[in-house]
Amino acid sequence: MATQYAPRLLTAEEFLRIDFGDQKAELDQGVISMMAGGSRRHARVSGNILRALGNMLEGGPCAPYGSDMAIKTRADSVRFPDVSVLCGKEGAEHDDDRLEELPVAIFEVLSASTSRTDLKKKLPEYKALGSLDTIIFVDIATERVRIVQRIGPKGWADEEHDVPFDIPLPALGLSLPHAEIFAR
């Protein structure tokens, strides 16, 4: 009789202790999932979002973070959104934090290789985060945006915009202009 190998699943805390060197990985329900780098266009759009939000939020209690900030979505899942907005932890005592559980907004920049995971696996995990108000999917191929916004304790509005549309971020008291996201 053959013995089947069952890998040991990791917790978020165990995952964060692993040094991947120059490689990037996420933890997906206890299993390490390696990530590929993004394209030039992906990096530009992510950078545009980060810069625009940074300028709008400067001096306030909230700040945007790039894809190096880990978001714990479950006890056994750690995600690295392209951009996340975190509030209330800006003091020097938080400078070494590597994991956050209370994002207010998350942006995922979609590409052909990431959209399935972002939309099918990450979206339900993000929706389960009680602090999260808005999830934005940015399609770099079509310049469309999909806005998933909390409308109550358990309700979500989900709208896709095929034409340029400024993204409302009510929890932050601002809107992110479509033109700034796709600026060249």
mmCIF file of C-alpha atoms in Angstrom:
data_model
loop_
_atom_site.group_PDB
_atom_site.id
_atom_site.type_symbol
_atom_site.label_atom_id
_atom_site.label_comp_id
_atom_site.label_asym_id
_atom_site.label_seq_id
_atom_site.Cartn_x
_atom_site.Cartn_y
_atom_site.Cartn_z
ATOM 1 C CA MET A 1 0.000 0.000 0.000
ATOM 2 C CA ALA A 2 1.413 3.392 -1.018
ATOM 3 C CA THR A 3 1.770 6.168 1.510
ATOM 4 C CA GLN A 4 0.534 9.570 0.453
ATOM 5 C CA TYR A 5 2.545 12.613 1.371
ATOM 6 C CA ALA A 6 0.581 15.370 3.088
ATOM 7 C CA PRO A 7 2.567 18.604 3.440
ATOM 8 C CA ARG A 8 2.387 20.447 6.736
ATOM 9 C CA LEU A 9 0.386 23.632 6.352
ATOM 10 C CA LEU A 10 1.904 26.867 7.639
ATOM 11 C CA THR A 11 0.411 29.621 9.763
ATOM 12 C CA ALA A 12 0.791 33.268 8.798
ATOM 13 C CA GLU A 13 3.372 33.782 11.538
ATOM 14 C CA GLU A 14 5.466 30.792 10.408
ATOM 15 C CA PHE A 15 5.333 32.005 6.826
ATOM 16 C CA LEU A 16 6.642 35.457 7.762
ATOM 17 C CA ARG A 17 9.729 33.910 9.404
ATOM 18 C CA ILE A 18 10.854 32.404 6.074
ATOM 19 C CA ASP A 19 13.467 34.335 4.107
ATOM 20 C CA PHE A 20 12.715 34.012 0.396
ATOM 21 C CA GLY A 21 15.689 36.158 -0.634
ATOM 22 C CA ASP A 22 14.866 37.972 -3.870
ATOM 23 C CA GLN A 23 11.841 35.745 -4.469
ATOM 24 C CA LYS A 24 8.319 36.813 -3.551
ATOM 25 C CA ALA A 25 5.635 34.499 -2.200
ATOM 26 C CA GLU A 26 2.185 34.533 -0.632
ATOM 27 C CA LEU A 27 0.626 32.065 1.782
ATOM 28 C CA ASP A 28 -2.563 30.546 0.367
ATOM 29 C CA GLN A 29 -4.465 28.478 2.936
ATOM 30 C CA GLY A 30 -1.252 27.233 4.520
ATOM 31 C CA VAL A 31 0.585 26.568 1.248
ATOM 32 C CA ILE A 32 3.385 28.751 -0.108
ATOM 33 C CA SER A 33 2.592 30.181 -3.531
ATOM 34 C CA MET A 34 5.478 31.793 -5.400
ATOM 35 C CA MET A 35 4.781 35.067 -7.211
ATOM 36 C CA ALA A 36 6.251 36.329 -10.454
ATOM 37 C CA GLY A 37 7.259 39.933 -10.969
ATOM 38 C CA GLY A 38 4.950 42.309 -12.775
ATOM 39 C CA SER A 39 5.310 44.066 -16.108
ATOM 40 C CA ARG A 40 6.494 47.646 -16.594
ATOM 41 C CA ARG A 41 2.877 48.762 -17.090
ATOM 42 C CA HIS A 42 1.769 46.940 -13.927
ATOM 43 C CA ALA A 43 4.548 48.631 -11.950
ATOM 44 C CA ARG A 44 3.683 52.065 -13.402
ATOM 45 C CA VAL A 45 -0.019 51.798 -12.540
ATOM 46 C CA SER A 46 0.727 50.493 -9.023
ATOM 47 C CA GLY A 47 3.206 53.323 -8.537
ATOM 48 C CA ASN A 48 0.685 55.879 -9.802
ATOM 49 C CA ILE A 49 -1.902 54.694 -7.275
ATOM 50 C CA LEU A 50 0.642 54.694 -4.454
ATOM 51 C CA ARG A 51 1.912 58.189 -5.325
ATOM 52 C CA ALA A 52 -1.551 59.720 -5.760
ATOM 53 C CA LEU A 53 -2.852 58.272 -2.495
ATOM 54 C CA GLY A 54 0.354 59.263 -0.702
ATOM 55 C CA ASN A 55 -0.097 62.864 -1.802
ATOM 56 C CA MET A 56 -3.786 62.914 -0.829
ATOM 57 C CA LEU A 57 -3.282 61.263 2.564
ATOM 58 C CA GLU A 58 -0.074 63.064 3.569
ATOM 59 C CA GLY A 59 -0.133 64.302 7.151
ATOM 60 C CA GLY A 60 -3.226 62.324 8.110
ATOM 61 C CA PRO A 61 -3.769 59.141 10.102
ATOM 62 C CA CYS A 62 -3.803 56.897 7.005
ATOM 63 C CA ALA A 63 -1.063 55.971 4.543
ATOM 64 C CA PRO A 64 -0.760 53.828 1.411
ATOM 65 C CA TYR A 65 1.680 50.922 1.236
ATOM 66 C CA GLY A 66 3.028 49.009 -1.719
ATOM 67 C CA SER A 67 3.234 45.283 -2.276
ATOM 68 C CA ASP A 68 5.848 44.750 0.441
ATOM 69 C CA MET A 69 3.243 45.130 3.210
ATOM 70 C CA ALA A 70 1.691 41.794 4.161
ATOM 71 C CA ILE A 71 -2.028 41.559 4.853
ATOM 72 C CA LYS A 72 -3.218 38.630 6.951
ATOM 73 C CA THR A 73 -6.533 37.540 5.465
ATOM 74 C CA ARG A 74 -6.920 34.284 7.434
ATOM 75 C CA ALA A 75 -4.904 32.421 10.054
ATOM 76 C CA ASP A 76 -3.269 30.533 7.188
ATOM 77 C CA SER A 77 -3.249 33.139 4.381
ATOM 78 C CA VAL A 78 -1.006 36.154 3.792
ATOM 79 C CA ARG A 79 -1.515 38.394 0.775
ATOM 80 C CA PHE A 80 0.558 41.228 -0.667
ATOM 81 C CA PRO A 81 -1.872 43.578 -2.443
ATOM 82 C CA ASP A 82 -0.403 45.957 -4.993
ATOM 83 C CA VAL A 83 -1.513 48.865 -2.784
ATOM 84 C CA SER A 84 -3.168 48.859 0.622
ATOM 85 C CA VAL A 85 -4.247 51.760 2.817
ATOM 86 C CA LEU A 86 -3.731 51.410 6.556
ATOM 87 C CA CYS A 87 -4.832 53.824 9.260
ATOM 88 C CA GLY A 88 -3.819 54.576 12.823
ATOM 89 C CA LYS A 89 -0.395 52.920 13.046
ATOM 90 C CA GLU A 90 1.997 55.599 11.877
ATOM 91 C CA GLY A 91 4.197 55.929 14.984
ATOM 92 C CA ALA A 92 7.846 54.828 15.150
ATOM 93 C CA GLU A 93 6.796 51.828 17.253
ATOM 94 C CA HIS A 94 5.214 50.364 14.112
ATOM 95 C CA ASP A 95 8.188 50.886 11.763
ATOM 96 C CA ASP A 96 9.178 47.213 11.884
ATOM 97 C CA ASP A 97 5.657 45.800 11.478
ATOM 98 C CA ARG A 98 5.501 43.290 8.628
ATOM 99 C CA LEU A 99 1.909 42.097 8.916
ATOM 100 C CA GLU A 100 -1.349 44.008 9.009
ATOM 101 C CA GLU A 101 -4.855 42.730 9.626
ATOM 102 C CA LEU A 102 -6.900 45.933 9.378
ATOM 103 C CA PRO A 103 -6.612 47.550 5.932
ATOM 104 C CA VAL A 104 -9.178 50.185 4.941
ATOM 105 C CA ALA A 105 -8.711 49.920 1.162
ATOM 106 C CA ILE A 106 -6.960 47.449 -1.140
ATOM 107 C CA PHE A 107 -5.985 47.842 -4.800
ATOM 108 C CA GLU A 108 -5.126 44.876 -6.999
ATOM 109 C CA VAL A 109 -3.717 45.652 -10.443
ATOM 110 C CA LEU A 110 -4.875 42.862 -12.734
ATOM 111 C CA SER A 111 -2.864 41.165 -15.429
ATOM 112 C CA ALA A 112 -3.530 38.041 -17.466
ATOM 113 C CA SER A 113 -1.464 35.938 -15.053
ATOM 114 C CA THR A 114 -2.956 37.298 -11.794
ATOM 115 C CA SER A 115 -6.593 38.128 -12.458
ATOM 116 C CA ARG A 116 -7.983 34.664 -11.746
ATOM 117 C CA THR A 117 -6.302 34.461 -8.331
ATOM 118 C CA ASP A 118 -7.135 38.074 -7.495
ATOM 119 C CA LEU A 119 -10.814 37.769 -8.397
ATOM 120 C CA LYS A 120 -11.577 34.193 -7.316
ATOM 121 C CA LYS A 121 -9.346 33.559 -4.291
ATOM 122 C CA LYS A 122 -8.385 36.927 -2.845
ATOM 123 C CA LEU A 123 -11.721 38.744 -3.203
ATOM 124 C CA PRO A 124 -13.609 36.502 -0.724
ATOM 125 C CA GLU A 125 -10.682 36.706 1.720
ATOM 126 C CA TYR A 126 -10.607 40.493 1.475
ATOM 127 C CA LYS A 127 -14.379 40.750 1.967
ATOM 128 C CA ALA A 128 -14.041 38.823 5.229
ATOM 129 C CA LEU A 129 -11.807 41.566 6.704
ATOM 130 C CA GLY A 130 -14.041 43.656 8.963
ATOM 131 C CA SER A 131 -11.944 46.813 8.574
ATOM 132 C CA LEU A 132 -11.972 46.813 4.790
ATOM 133 C CA ASP A 133 -14.250 49.391 3.143
ATOM 134 C CA THR A 134 -13.205 49.310 -0.513
ATOM 135 C CA ILE A 135 -11.529 46.776 -2.828
ATOM 136 C CA ILE A 136 -10.478 48.069 -6.234
ATOM 137 C CA PHE A 137 -9.458 45.919 -9.188
ATOM 138 C CA VAL A 138 -7.631 47.826 -11.897
ATOM 139 C CA ASP A 139 -7.432 46.168 -15.327
ATOM 140 C CA ILE A 140 -4.307 47.496 -17.035
ATOM 141 C CA ALA A 141 -5.224 45.998 -20.420
ATOM 142 C CA THR A 142 -8.591 47.778 -20.737
ATOM 143 C CA GLU A 143 -8.152 50.602 -18.193
ATOM 144 C CA ARG A 144 -11.370 49.498 -16.521
ATOM 145 C CA VAL A 145 -11.923 49.536 -12.781
ATOM 146 C CA ARG A 146 -14.082 47.318 -10.625
ATOM 147 C CA ILE A 147 -15.061 48.768 -7.267
ATOM 148 C CA VAL A 148 -16.282 46.455 -4.508
ATOM 149 C CA GLN A 149 -17.499 48.635 -1.651
ATOM 150 C CA ARG A 150 -18.980 47.771 1.730
ATOM 151 C CA ILE A 151 -22.591 48.945 2.104
ATOM 152 C CA GLY A 152 -23.369 47.536 5.511
ATOM 153 C CA PRO A 153 -22.147 44.971 7.999
ATOM 154 C CA LYS A 154 -22.394 42.138 5.469
ATOM 155 C CA GLY A 155 -23.367 43.833 2.217
ATOM 156 C CA TRP A 156 -21.203 44.808 -0.736
ATOM 157 C CA ALA A 157 -21.815 46.866 -3.865
ATOM 158 C CA ASP A 158 -19.906 45.568 -6.877
ATOM 159 C CA GLU A 159 -19.627 47.836 -9.924
ATOM 160 C CA GLU A 160 -17.495 47.693 -13.057
ATOM 161 C CA HIS A 161 -16.742 50.865 -14.970
ATOM 162 C CA ASP A 162 -15.894 50.621 -18.660
ATOM 163 C CA VAL A 163 -15.380 54.370 -19.012
ATOM 164 C CA PRO A 164 -13.054 56.597 -16.992
ATOM 165 C CA PHE A 165 -14.435 56.795 -13.462
ATOM 166 C CA ASP A 166 -12.987 58.428 -10.356
ATOM 167 C CA ILE A 167 -12.839 55.929 -7.499
ATOM 168 C CA PRO A 168 -14.734 56.975 -4.370
ATOM 169 C CA LEU A 169 -13.016 56.044 -1.127
ATOM 170 C CA PRO A 170 -15.615 57.112 1.476
ATOM 171 C CA ALA A 171 -13.733 55.707 4.468
ATOM 172 C CA LEU A 172 -10.858 58.035 3.546
ATOM 173 C CA GLY A 173 -13.011 61.004 2.527
ATOM 174 C CA LEU A 174 -11.575 61.253 -0.982
ATOM 175 C CA SER A 175 -11.825 60.114 -4.583
ATOM 176 C CA LEU A 176 -8.925 58.828 -6.666
ATOM 177 C CA PRO A 177 -9.060 60.274 -10.207
ATOM 178 C CA HIS A 178 -9.028 57.728 -13.017
ATOM 179 C CA ALA A 179 -6.554 59.901 -14.930
ATOM 180 C CA GLU A 180 -3.997 59.641 -12.096
ATOM 181 C CA ILE A 181 -4.197 55.848 -12.044
ATOM 182 C CA PHE A 182 -3.350 55.542 -15.734
ATOM 183 C CA ALA A 183 -1.073 58.593 -16.097
ATOM 184 C CA ARG A 184 1.867 57.973 -18.412
#
